[in-house]
Amino acid sequence: MTVRLRAIVLGSAAGGGVPQWNCRCRVCRMAWKGDGSVRPRTQSSVAVSADGERWLLLNASPDIRQQIWSAPALHPQTGSRHSPIAAVLVTNGDVDHVTGLLGLRERQAFDLYGTDETLRTIADNQIFDVMAADCVTRRSVAFGEPFRPLPGLDIEIFPVPGKVPLWREDQSLRIGEEGENTVGVTISAGGARLVYIPGCAHVTDAVRARIDGADALFFDGTLYTDDEMIREGLGAKTGRRMGHISMSGPDGSAAALAGLAVGRRCFIHINNTNPVLIEGSPERRAMEEAGWEISHDGLEVVL
Ligand code: MLT
Ligand code: MN
Ligand code: ZN
């Protein structure tokens, strides 16, 4: 077996996708019109493999069926029932990261990995019982305990500042807490290392240390500026309130990660309000000049 770390961005957008079903923000209007400078994007998910045959999904998005259709490596290959998707790891319990599990319900065996906390969130919801227990094995994973879900593919999860899923928020909400609710992932194969952090409230020294020296990084690119949704009249929430650091400014992720040695740095989980989605926009150019790629659906990274 030739071991080579491959990643396919299945969905590069945040929850809602681009365009979002009910949205007429500047970016979505361009997308609805078919303006070539805004690519449509599906919701947050990445596939990784060490052998190109068996794949681990990092998050399962509501767009999973379309994402599999668009990625020939994930099509059934042999016999009458088959899938190259052998395992799924969820990084939190958000709608955009877990509801795709419901699309994997046709009695296909795979392993489902997550923290105790996130697996409990899933277990609390009976609808997920459509993943038959005799087919889908739920495996709880812990910080500091690397595991190998597929031959040649080594995974470790680590805490990042985050919060409980939006739909589980209550009076006890603490934004930016580090725990089992929101995790980042280190993926290693054949001597290469990829770091995946689709949600991060702020960049800590521990997060920086995880990223430093990686061959590639997929990092939370939800918003460009903290108040962009408020300024567009789309809601009352800042990025900070949603548990997402913004790209720009002295407190932004581009500045916080600027000094680190990283092979390729790619933003992922990009919200439809983010002006970097407009090719050639000043914001897009600023991030590209800072060394960032704006990932799109179908982007492949081979390390
Ligand atoms: C987020 O990333 O903040 C969540 O996916 C929001 C949501 O559940 O829609
Ligand atoms: Mn999300
Ligand atoms: Zn929009």
Short mmCIF file of C-alpha atoms and ligand atoms in Angstrom, two decimals:
data_model
loop_
_atom_site.label_atom_id
_atom_site.label_comp_id
_atom_site.label_asym_id
_atom_site.label_seq_id
_atom_site.Cartn_x
_atom_site.Cartn_y
_atom_site.Cartn_z
CA MET A 1 0.00 0.00 0.00
CA THR A 2 1.37 3.40 -1.00
CA VAL A 3 0.67 5.75 1.87
CA ARG A 4 -0.02 9.33 0.92
CA LEU A 5 -2.20 11.78 2.80
CA ARG A 6 -5.00 13.05 0.58
CA ALA A 7 -7.77 15.44 1.49
CA ILE A 8 -10.78 16.42 -0.60
CA VAL A 9 -12.80 19.43 0.46
CA LEU A 10 -16.36 18.17 0.07
CA GLY A 11 -17.99 21.30 1.45
CA SER A 12 -16.13 24.57 1.96
CA ALA A 13 -19.02 26.70 3.25
CA ALA A 14 -20.35 27.19 6.77
CA GLY A 15 -23.89 26.26 7.79
CA GLY A 16 -26.36 27.34 5.10
CA GLY A 17 -23.94 26.98 2.19
CA VAL A 18 -23.51 29.45 -0.68
CA PRO A 19 -26.04 30.63 -1.62
CA GLN A 20 -28.14 29.99 1.49
CA TRP A 21 -31.75 29.03 0.75
CA ASN A 22 -33.27 32.25 2.11
CA CYS A 23 -30.43 34.72 1.76
CA ARG A 24 -29.98 37.80 -0.39
CA CYS A 25 -26.80 39.16 1.16
CA ARG A 26 -24.30 40.63 -1.31
CA VAL A 27 -22.49 37.33 -1.89
CA CYS A 28 -25.66 35.23 -2.10
CA ARG A 29 -27.24 37.68 -4.57
CA MET A 30 -24.21 37.25 -6.84
CA ALA A 31 -24.42 33.47 -6.47
CA TRP A 32 -28.16 33.36 -7.20
CA LYS A 33 -27.53 35.43 -10.35
CA GLY A 34 -24.88 32.97 -11.53
CA ASP A 35 -22.18 35.64 -11.36
CA GLY A 36 -19.00 33.73 -12.18
CA SER A 37 -17.02 35.45 -9.44
CA VAL A 38 -18.87 33.61 -6.62
CA ARG A 39 -18.73 29.82 -6.71
CA PRO A 40 -21.62 27.95 -5.10
CA ARG A 41 -20.43 25.98 -2.09
CA THR A 42 -21.88 23.19 0.02
CA GLN A 43 -21.69 22.82 3.79
CA SER A 44 -18.71 21.92 5.92
CA SER A 45 -17.04 18.54 5.32
CA VAL A 46 -13.64 17.13 4.31
CA ALA A 47 -12.70 13.58 3.27
CA VAL A 48 -9.23 12.21 4.08
CA SER A 49 -7.45 9.01 3.10
CA ALA A 50 -4.01 7.40 3.32
CA ASP A 51 -4.52 4.85 0.53
CA GLY A 52 -7.02 6.58 -1.76
CA GLU A 53 -9.40 3.64 -1.25
CA ARG A 54 -10.79 3.99 2.22
CA TRP A 55 -11.90 7.41 3.39
CA LEU A 56 -12.63 9.11 6.68
CA LEU A 57 -15.15 11.93 6.58
CA LEU A 58 -14.41 14.85 8.84
CA ASN A 59 -17.98 15.94 9.60
CA ALA A 60 -21.15 14.84 7.81
CA SER A 61 -23.00 17.75 6.25
CA PRO A 62 -26.63 17.94 5.19
CA ASP A 63 -25.30 18.18 1.61
CA ILE A 64 -23.59 14.78 1.86
CA ARG A 65 -25.45 13.14 -1.01
CA GLN A 66 -24.47 15.88 -3.45
CA GLN A 67 -20.92 15.85 -2.06
CA ILE A 68 -20.53 12.11 -2.66
CA TRP A 69 -21.93 12.54 -6.17
CA SER A 70 -19.30 15.21 -6.87
CA ALA A 71 -16.37 13.14 -5.56
CA PRO A 72 -15.78 10.00 -7.69
CA ALA A 73 -13.41 8.62 -5.01
CA LEU A 74 -16.46 8.24 -2.75
CA HIS A 75 -18.70 6.40 -5.22
CA PRO A 76 -19.50 2.72 -4.53
CA GLN A 77 -16.83 0.63 -6.27
CA THR A 78 -17.63 -3.09 -6.00
CA GLY A 79 -20.45 -5.60 -5.48
CA SER A 80 -24.05 -4.53 -5.02
CA ARG A 81 -23.56 -2.46 -1.87
CA HIS A 82 -20.30 -0.69 -1.10
CA SER A 83 -18.90 2.63 0.02
CA PRO A 84 -15.31 3.88 0.25
CA ILE A 85 -16.52 5.86 3.30
CA ALA A 86 -15.31 3.63 6.14
CA ALA A 87 -15.44 6.10 9.02
CA VAL A 88 -16.79 9.49 10.07
CA LEU A 89 -15.38 11.82 12.73
CA VAL A 90 -17.54 14.70 13.94
CA THR A 91 -15.86 17.76 15.48
CA ASN A 92 -18.99 19.06 17.19
CA GLY A 93 -22.74 18.52 17.25
CA ASP A 94 -23.69 21.41 14.97
CA VAL A 95 -26.41 20.88 12.40
CA ASP A 96 -23.96 21.38 9.51
CA HIS A 97 -21.65 18.67 10.93
CA VAL A 98 -23.95 15.86 12.07
CA THR A 99 -27.14 15.86 10.01
CA GLY A 100 -25.33 14.20 7.10
CA LEU A 101 -25.22 11.07 9.24
CA LEU A 102 -28.90 10.66 8.39
CA GLY A 103 -27.88 10.39 4.75
CA LEU A 104 -25.65 7.38 5.54
CA ARG A 105 -28.50 5.23 6.80
CA GLU A 106 -28.84 2.39 4.30
CA ARG A 107 -27.34 -0.33 6.50
CA GLN A 108 -23.76 0.39 5.47
CA ALA A 109 -21.12 -0.45 8.07
CA PHE A 110 -18.84 2.36 9.21
CA ASP A 111 -17.30 3.68 12.42
CA LEU A 112 -18.52 6.93 13.91
CA TYR A 113 -15.98 8.80 16.02
CA GLY A 114 -16.53 11.74 18.33
CA THR A 115 -15.96 12.90 21.87
CA ASP A 116 -18.11 11.46 24.66
CA GLU A 117 -19.97 14.76 24.78
CA THR A 118 -20.77 14.88 21.06
CA LEU A 119 -21.67 11.19 20.88
CA ARG A 120 -24.01 11.78 23.82
CA THR A 121 -25.65 14.65 21.94
CA ILE A 122 -26.19 12.28 19.01
CA ALA A 123 -27.44 9.46 21.27
CA ASP A 124 -29.93 11.86 22.88
CA ASN A 125 -31.57 12.28 19.48
CA GLN A 126 -33.52 9.21 18.52
CA ILE A 127 -33.58 10.13 14.85
CA PHE A 128 -29.91 9.10 14.66
CA ASP A 129 -30.95 5.55 15.55
CA VAL A 130 -31.55 5.15 11.80
CA MET A 131 -27.81 4.38 11.80
CA ALA A 132 -28.43 0.78 12.85
CA ALA A 133 -26.36 -0.21 15.88
CA ASP A 134 -25.31 -3.50 14.27
CA CYS A 135 -23.86 -1.59 11.30
CA VAL A 136 -22.52 1.68 12.66
CA THR A 137 -20.13 1.43 15.57
CA ARG A 138 -19.94 4.57 17.70
CA ARG A 139 -16.44 5.02 19.07
CA SER A 140 -15.68 7.62 21.66
CA VAL A 141 -12.28 9.31 21.36
CA ALA A 142 -10.39 11.37 23.93
CA PHE A 143 -7.77 14.09 24.01
CA GLY A 144 -4.20 12.82 24.19
CA GLU A 145 -5.18 9.43 22.77
CA PRO A 146 -4.25 9.19 19.07
CA PHE A 147 -6.09 6.53 17.11
CA ARG A 148 -5.95 4.89 13.69
CA PRO A 149 -9.41 4.69 12.12
CA LEU A 150 -8.04 3.40 8.79
CA PRO A 151 -4.78 1.72 7.78
CA GLY A 152 -1.99 4.29 7.59
CA LEU A 153 -4.14 7.16 8.84
CA ASP A 154 -3.41 8.51 12.32
CA ILE A 155 -5.77 10.91 14.03
CA GLU A 156 -5.61 12.97 17.18
CA ILE A 157 -8.26 15.36 18.44
CA PHE A 158 -7.54 18.38 20.62
CA PRO A 159 -9.73 20.99 22.33
CA VAL A 160 -10.26 24.40 20.74
CA PRO A 161 -12.18 27.34 22.20
CA GLY A 162 -15.79 26.90 21.20
CA LYS A 163 -19.26 26.35 22.60
CA VAL A 164 -22.14 23.91 22.67
CA PRO A 165 -24.08 23.44 19.40
CA LEU A 166 -26.37 26.36 18.58
CA TRP A 167 -29.47 24.20 19.08
CA ARG A 168 -28.33 23.22 22.59
CA GLU A 169 -27.60 26.71 23.85
CA ASP A 170 -29.25 27.66 27.15
CA GLN A 171 -28.61 30.03 30.08
CA SER A 172 -25.41 28.19 30.98
CA LEU A 173 -23.80 29.14 27.63
CA ARG A 174 -20.10 29.91 27.85
CA ILE A 175 -18.50 31.04 24.61
CA GLY A 176 -14.86 30.24 24.09
CA GLU A 177 -14.71 27.42 26.60
CA GLU A 178 -12.33 24.57 25.82
CA GLY A 179 -13.74 21.10 26.23
CA GLU A 180 -15.33 18.23 24.38
CA ASN A 181 -17.89 20.36 22.54
CA THR A 182 -15.55 21.72 19.89
CA VAL A 183 -12.42 19.95 18.72
CA GLY A 184 -9.67 20.32 16.17
CA VAL A 185 -8.12 17.35 14.39
CA THR A 186 -4.58 16.38 13.44
CA ILE A 187 -4.44 13.94 10.52
CA SER A 188 -1.12 12.21 9.83
CA ALA A 189 -0.13 9.76 7.09
CA GLY A 190 3.11 8.89 5.34
CA GLY A 191 5.03 11.48 7.37
CA ALA A 192 2.71 14.37 6.40
CA ARG A 193 0.46 16.29 8.78
CA LEU A 194 -2.78 18.14 8.13
CA VAL A 195 -4.61 20.17 10.79
CA TYR A 196 -8.38 20.70 10.53
CA ILE A 197 -10.12 23.31 12.69
CA PRO A 198 -13.54 24.26 11.23
CA GLY A 199 -14.65 26.21 14.29
CA CYS A 200 -12.50 28.24 16.68
CA ALA A 201 -13.58 31.12 18.94
CA HIS A 202 -10.05 32.46 19.46
CA VAL A 203 -6.48 31.34 18.83
CA THR A 204 -4.69 30.14 21.96
CA ASP A 205 -1.02 29.23 22.32
CA ALA A 206 -2.10 25.59 22.43
CA VAL A 207 -3.93 25.94 19.09
CA ARG A 208 -0.89 27.69 17.58
CA ALA A 209 1.37 24.88 18.81
CA ARG A 210 -0.89 22.29 17.14
CA ILE A 211 -0.72 24.13 13.83
CA ASP A 212 2.97 25.05 13.79
CA GLY A 213 4.95 22.90 11.35
CA ALA A 214 1.88 21.35 9.68
CA ASP A 215 2.08 20.59 5.96
CA ALA A 216 -1.43 21.96 5.50
CA LEU A 217 -4.09 23.71 7.54
CA PHE A 218 -7.85 23.98 7.07
CA PHE A 219 -9.00 26.73 9.42
CA ASP A 220 -12.29 28.39 10.43
CA GLY A 221 -13.01 31.07 7.82
CA THR A 222 -16.58 31.85 8.87
CA LEU A 223 -16.50 35.65 8.82
CA TYR A 224 -14.18 38.34 7.50
CA THR A 225 -15.18 40.89 10.14
CA ASP A 226 -16.83 40.20 13.46
CA ASP A 227 -19.94 42.35 12.82
CA GLU A 228 -20.53 41.61 9.12
CA MET A 229 -23.87 39.87 9.67
CA ILE A 230 -25.15 42.77 11.77
CA ARG A 231 -23.99 45.36 9.22
CA GLU A 232 -25.78 43.49 6.43
CA GLY A 233 -28.97 43.47 8.51
CA LEU A 234 -29.00 39.67 8.66
CA GLY A 235 -29.07 39.13 12.39
CA ALA A 236 -27.93 40.33 15.78
CA LYS A 237 -24.95 38.07 16.27
CA THR A 238 -21.25 38.78 16.04
CA GLY A 239 -18.82 36.11 14.97
CA ARG A 240 -17.55 36.04 18.54
CA ARG A 241 -21.05 35.24 19.80
CA MET A 242 -21.23 32.36 17.32
CA GLY A 243 -17.90 30.97 18.52
CA HIS A 244 -16.00 31.94 15.38
CA ILE A 245 -12.92 34.17 15.20
CA SER A 246 -12.91 36.46 12.15
CA MET A 247 -10.21 36.53 9.49
CA SER A 248 -9.25 40.19 9.46
CA GLY A 249 -7.92 42.79 11.88
CA PRO A 250 -5.40 42.72 14.70
CA ASP A 251 -7.51 40.15 16.63
CA GLY A 252 -8.22 38.09 13.53
CA SER A 253 -7.04 34.61 12.62
CA ALA A 254 -4.75 35.72 9.77
CA ALA A 255 -2.78 37.87 12.24
CA ALA A 256 -2.87 35.26 15.01
CA LEU A 257 -1.45 32.55 12.75
CA ALA A 258 0.91 34.73 10.70
CA GLY A 259 4.18 33.68 12.31
CA LEU A 260 3.66 29.94 12.06
CA ALA A 261 5.38 27.56 9.65
CA VAL A 262 2.57 25.98 7.58
CA GLY A 263 2.85 24.47 4.10
CA ARG A 264 -0.59 25.43 2.77
CA ARG A 265 -3.03 27.51 4.75
CA CYS A 266 -6.64 27.27 3.59
CA PHE A 267 -9.76 28.84 5.01
CA ILE A 268 -12.74 26.52 5.26
CA HIS A 269 -16.26 26.71 6.80
CA ILE A 270 -16.76 30.07 5.07
CA ASN A 271 -20.04 31.85 5.72
CA ASN A 272 -21.99 33.18 2.76
CA THR A 273 -21.64 36.78 4.00
CA ASN A 274 -17.85 36.62 3.78
CA PRO A 275 -16.56 38.91 0.98
CA VAL A 276 -13.53 36.66 0.37
CA LEU A 277 -15.98 34.46 -1.53
CA ILE A 278 -15.99 37.12 -4.28
CA GLU A 279 -13.01 36.43 -6.51
CA GLY A 280 -10.93 39.55 -6.98
CA SER A 281 -12.51 41.41 -4.05
CA PRO A 282 -10.15 43.51 -1.90
CA GLU A 283 -10.79 41.18 1.05
CA ARG A 284 -9.99 38.12 -1.06
CA ARG A 285 -6.79 39.74 -2.29
CA ALA A 286 -5.78 40.74 1.25
CA MET A 287 -6.05 37.15 2.45
CA GLU A 288 -4.26 35.78 -0.60
CA GLU A 289 -1.45 38.26 -0.06
CA ALA A 290 -1.26 37.03 3.55
CA GLY A 291 -0.65 33.52 2.17
CA TRP A 292 -4.16 32.09 2.52
CA GLU A 293 -6.13 30.02 0.04
CA ILE A 294 -9.92 30.27 0.05
CA SER A 295 -10.98 26.68 -0.29
CA HIS A 296 -13.72 25.61 -2.67
CA ASP A 297 -15.69 22.40 -3.03
CA GLY A 298 -13.58 19.78 -4.78
CA LEU A 299 -10.23 21.23 -3.71
CA GLU A 300 -7.76 18.37 -3.30
CA VAL A 301 -4.68 18.54 -1.14
CA VAL A 302 -2.14 15.74 -1.59
CA LEU A 303 0.77 15.75 0.87
C1 MLT B 1 -21.80 27.33 13.46
O1 MLT B 1 -20.80 26.95 12.85
O2 MLT B 1 -21.78 28.36 14.16
C2 MLT B 1 -23.04 26.50 13.39
O3 MLT B 1 -22.94 25.55 12.39
C3 MLT B 1 -24.26 27.34 13.25
C4 MLT B 1 -25.46 26.53 12.91
O4 MLT B 1 -25.74 25.51 13.56
O5 MLT B 1 -26.16 26.90 11.96
MN MN B 2 -20.98 25.53 11.31
ZN ZN B 3 -26.00 35.18 2.15
#
